[in-house]
Tab-separated table of C-alpha atoms in Angstrom:
chain	number	residue	atom	x	y	z
A	1	PHE	CA	0.000	0.000	0.000
A	2	SER	CA	1.041	3.618	-0.441
A	3	PRO	CA	1.504	5.307	2.936
A	4	PRO	CA	0.617	9.005	3.125
A	5	LEU	CA	3.496	11.458	3.482
A	6	ASP	CA	4.071	13.631	6.537
A	7	GLU	CA	5.049	17.321	6.507
A	8	TYR	CA	8.666	16.334	5.759
A	9	GLY	CA	7.772	14.276	2.700
A	10	MET	CA	8.475	11.082	4.656
A	11	PRO	CA	6.096	8.104	4.561
A	12	ARG	CA	4.062	7.765	7.744
A	13	MET	CA	5.499	4.906	9.759
A	14	LYS	CA	3.203	2.004	10.680
A	15	HIS	CA	0.258	3.607	8.874
A	16	PHE	CA	-0.966	0.252	7.587
A	17	GLN	CA	-0.738	-1.862	10.709
A	18	THR	CA	-3.421	-4.270	11.854
A	19	ASN	CA	-4.118	-7.608	13.488
A	20	SER	CA	-7.456	-7.864	11.708
A	21	ILE	CA	-7.928	-9.860	8.526
A	22	GLU	CA	-11.061	-7.785	7.846
A	23	ASP	CA	-9.014	-4.553	7.890
A	24	LEU	CA	-6.479	-6.091	5.550
A	25	GLN	CA	-9.214	-7.268	3.191
A	26	SER	CA	-10.838	-3.812	3.132
A	27	TRP	CA	-7.450	-2.197	2.400
A	28	PHE	CA	-6.993	-4.439	-0.623
A	29	GLU	CA	-10.457	-3.461	-1.827
A	30	GLN	CA	-10.356	0.276	-1.034
A	31	LYS	CA	-6.787	1.553	-0.607
A	32	ASP	CA	-4.228	2.531	-3.199
A	33	ILE	CA	-1.887	-0.399	-3.781
A	34	SER	CA	1.737	0.574	-4.395
A	35	LYS	CA	3.000	-0.051	-7.893
A	36	LEU	CA	6.443	1.469	-7.251
A	37	LEU	CA	9.130	1.101	-4.605
A	38	ASN	CA	11.324	3.846	-3.203
A	39	LEU	CA	14.579	2.292	-2.039
A	40	TYR	CA	17.205	4.345	-0.233
A	41	MET	CA	20.687	2.905	-0.392
A	42	ILE	CA	23.644	4.283	1.522
A	43	GLN	CA	27.306	3.974	0.561
A	44	PRO	CA	29.651	4.857	3.421
A	45	ILE	CA	32.955	6.502	2.543
A	46	ASP	CA	35.885	5.622	4.767
A	47	SER	CA	38.799	8.013	5.274
A	48	LYS	CA	41.207	5.048	5.099
A	49	ASN	CA	39.909	4.071	1.634
A	50	GLN	CA	38.516	0.795	2.919
A	51	LYS	CA	35.771	-0.667	0.760
A	52	ILE	CA	32.500	-0.702	2.654
A	53	SER	CA	29.520	-2.356	0.986
A	54	PRO	CA	26.393	-0.287	0.384
A	55	TYR	CA	23.246	-1.248	2.253
A	56	ALA	CA	19.546	-0.417	2.270
A	57	LEU	CA	18.606	2.458	4.562
A	58	ALA	CA	14.856	2.428	3.882
A	59	ALA	CA	12.276	1.074	1.454
A	60	TYR	CA	8.582	1.745	1.068
A	61	GLY	CA	5.848	1.391	-1.512
A	62	THR	CA	4.590	4.444	-3.358
A	63	ASN	CA	1.988	5.402	-5.918
A	64	GLY	CA	4.097	8.249	-7.325
A	65	LYS	CA	1.614	10.871	-6.071
A	66	TYR	CA	4.132	13.271	-4.584
A	67	THR	CA	5.708	16.524	-5.675
A	68	SER	CA	9.242	17.782	-6.132
A	69	PHE	CA	8.761	19.732	-2.911
A	70	ASP	CA	7.886	16.522	-1.026
A	71	ILE	CA	11.150	15.087	-2.331
A	72	ILE	CA	13.141	18.177	-1.306
A	73	ARG	CA	11.623	18.190	2.195
A	74	ARG	CA	12.465	14.487	2.486
A	75	TRP	CA	16.089	15.077	1.388
A	76	PHE	CA	16.523	17.875	3.932
A	77	LYS	CA	14.924	15.788	6.693
A	78	VAL	CA	17.238	12.847	5.955
A	79	PHE	CA	20.204	15.249	5.832
A	80	GLU	CA	19.287	16.842	9.182
A	81	GLU	CA	18.593	13.514	10.904
A	82	SER	CA	21.896	12.140	9.612
A	83	ALA	CA	23.776	15.264	10.726
A	84	SER	CA	22.304	14.887	14.223
A	85	GLN	CA	24.011	11.461	14.309
A	86	ASP	CA	27.335	12.929	13.047
A	87	ILE	CA	26.813	11.459	9.580
A	88	ARG	CA	27.633	13.796	6.688
A	89	ILE	CA	25.707	13.156	3.475
A	90	ILE	CA	27.888	14.033	0.488
A	91	GLY	CA	25.540	13.298	-2.384
A	92	SER	CA	22.351	11.828	-3.708
A	93	SER	CA	21.695	9.957	-6.931
A	94	THR	CA	18.337	9.012	-8.406
A	95	ASN	CA	16.577	7.904	-11.561
A	96	PRO	CA	15.529	10.520	-14.140
A	97	ASP	CA	11.969	11.022	-12.880
A	98	PRO	CA	11.015	14.648	-13.702
A	99	LYS	CA	9.996	15.310	-10.079
A	100	TYR	CA	13.427	14.238	-8.839
A	101	LEU	CA	15.213	16.191	-11.575
A	102	LEU	CA	13.342	19.363	-10.601
A	103	GLY	CA	14.210	18.688	-6.962
A	104	MET	CA	17.886	18.359	-7.915
A	105	ARG	CA	17.794	21.609	-9.879
A	106	LEU	CA	16.180	23.505	-7.021
A	107	VAL	CA	18.461	22.109	-4.297
A	108	SER	CA	21.642	22.661	-6.317
A	109	GLY	CA	20.657	26.070	-7.694
A	110	PHE	CA	21.138	24.889	-11.277
A	111	PHE	CA	19.177	27.495	-13.278
A	112	ALA	CA	16.635	27.517	-10.451
A	113	THR	CA	16.093	29.137	-7.083
A	114	LEU	CA	14.508	27.484	-4.088
A	115	LEU	CA	12.689	30.079	-1.978
A	116	ASN	CA	13.178	29.733	1.790
A	117	ASN	CA	16.143	27.505	1.074
A	118	PRO	CA	17.280	25.815	4.314
A	119	ILE	CA	20.784	25.398	2.877
A	120	SER	CA	21.841	28.732	4.375
A	121	LYS	CA	21.382	27.457	7.948
A	122	HIS	CA	23.749	24.534	7.424
A	123	SER	CA	27.495	24.555	7.664
A	124	PRO	CA	29.917	23.607	6.505
A	125	LEU	CA	28.802	23.588	2.903
A	126	LEU	CA	30.705	21.516	0.361
A	127	ALA	CA	33.051	23.680	-1.677
A	128	ILE	CA	33.159	22.523	-5.285
A	129	ASP	CA	36.322	23.480	-7.122
A	130	ILE	CA	34.981	24.092	-10.620
A	131	PRO	CA	37.795	24.818	-13.111
A	132	LYS	CA	37.631	28.347	-14.509
A	133	SER	CA	37.760	26.897	-18.039
A	134	TRP	CA	34.379	25.208	-17.437
A	135	SER	CA	32.353	28.255	-18.417
A	136	TRP	CA	29.527	25.930	-19.490
A	137	LEU	CA	28.864	24.610	-15.952
A	138	PHE	CA	26.451	26.966	-14.211
A	139	LEU	CA	26.492	25.566	-10.701
A	140	PRO	CA	27.013	27.442	-7.433
A	141	ARG	CA	30.396	26.609	-5.925
A	142	GLN	CA	28.959	25.811	-2.508
A	143	GLN	CA	26.450	23.006	-2.043
A	144	LEU	CA	24.844	21.308	0.924
A	145	PHE	CA	25.116	17.977	-0.897
A	146	TRP	CA	25.712	16.908	-4.470
A	147	CYS	CA	22.811	15.659	-6.608
A	148	MET	CA	23.194	13.629	-9.765
A	149	GLN	CA	21.203	11.408	-12.052
A	150	ASP	CA	21.854	7.703	-11.622
A	151	ALA	CA	24.765	6.709	-13.886
A	152	ILE	CA	23.079	3.490	-15.045
A	153	HIS	CA	20.046	5.444	-16.293
A	154	MET	CA	22.266	8.008	-18.015
A	155	CYS	CA	24.284	5.324	-19.808
A	156	THR	CA	21.108	3.497	-20.811
A	157	LYS	CA	19.670	6.720	-22.265
A	158	LEU	CA	22.901	7.388	-24.132
A	159	ARG	CA	23.023	3.840	-25.503
A	160	ASN	CA	19.382	3.933	-26.598
A	161	ARG	CA	19.855	7.273	-28.337
A	162	LEU	CA	22.986	6.083	-30.137
A	163	LEU	CA	21.364	2.865	-31.317
A	164	SER	CA	18.066	4.479	-32.331
A	165	THR	CA	17.428	4.907	-36.051
A	166	SER	CA	15.003	7.775	-35.467
A	167	ALA	CA	16.292	9.671	-32.397
A	168	VAL	CA	18.702	12.568	-32.799
A	169	MET	CA	21.211	13.532	-30.135
A	170	MET	CA	22.955	16.893	-30.142
A	171	MET	CA	25.945	18.082	-28.136
A	172	GLY	CA	26.252	21.798	-28.560
A	173	ASP	CA	25.936	22.386	-32.303
A	174	GLY	CA	27.235	18.921	-33.192
A	175	LEU	CA	25.241	15.845	-34.077
A	176	VAL	CA	26.150	12.683	-32.163
A	177	SER	CA	25.762	9.431	-34.046
A	178	ILE	CA	26.875	5.827	-33.919
A	179	ASP	CA	28.692	6.362	-37.231
A	180	TYR	CA	31.333	8.504	-35.554
A	181	ILE	CA	31.937	5.856	-32.892
A	182	LEU	CA	32.255	3.151	-35.558
A	183	GLN	CA	34.796	5.345	-37.405
A	184	LEU	CA	36.782	5.736	-34.191
A	185	ILE	CA	36.893	1.966	-33.710
A	186	VAL	CA	38.043	1.333	-37.296
A	187	LEU	CA	40.454	4.244	-37.796
A	188	ARG	CA	42.018	4.838	-34.374
A	189	SER	CA	43.979	2.754	-31.942
A	190	LYS	CA	42.106	1.252	-29.013
A	191	PHE	CA	44.685	2.931	-26.785
A	192	ASN	CA	43.220	6.286	-27.874
A	193	HIS	CA	39.485	5.585	-27.626
A	194	ASN	CA	39.214	2.598	-25.191
A	195	LEU	CA	36.263	1.219	-27.162
A	196	VAL	CA	35.871	-2.418	-28.147
């Protein structure tokens, strides 16, 4: 089932809890059954460069009926709760759902402004050393945490676009196509392009 969200965008704990088979039966007949799962994974970073396996922090069913602002409130709540336990969240990665992408834009200040932004009350902020030659990256140099789209989804999108016979992909003014990659493989050394 899809639990309702609280004022922080968090699912209400133990909302669907019963010892009654009748209650359970009525929920199946009347309540919104989750078709999606939100899974929060955590990857600790060790200062001694030890490899620590990621693990699940939380999981709950959802119907997708939430807003970008619910997501942002949830991110800030998780950040604040973690900080109260001396855990520093460095970044967040998610699939390319438009609600999450808008949340990322607003939190990071990427061509967007979040009114009443709670970032200003937190310190220390992460300082991002953006090279001066990167005039194309319009991102504030100080961030509470880093947001990015999940790399697997980005690579899948890129692959699908490259292999599509009808889709067009542009980078700047240039057209990206599989033909150029095939030329690289044939004409250049693998040591230069690292493609197979």
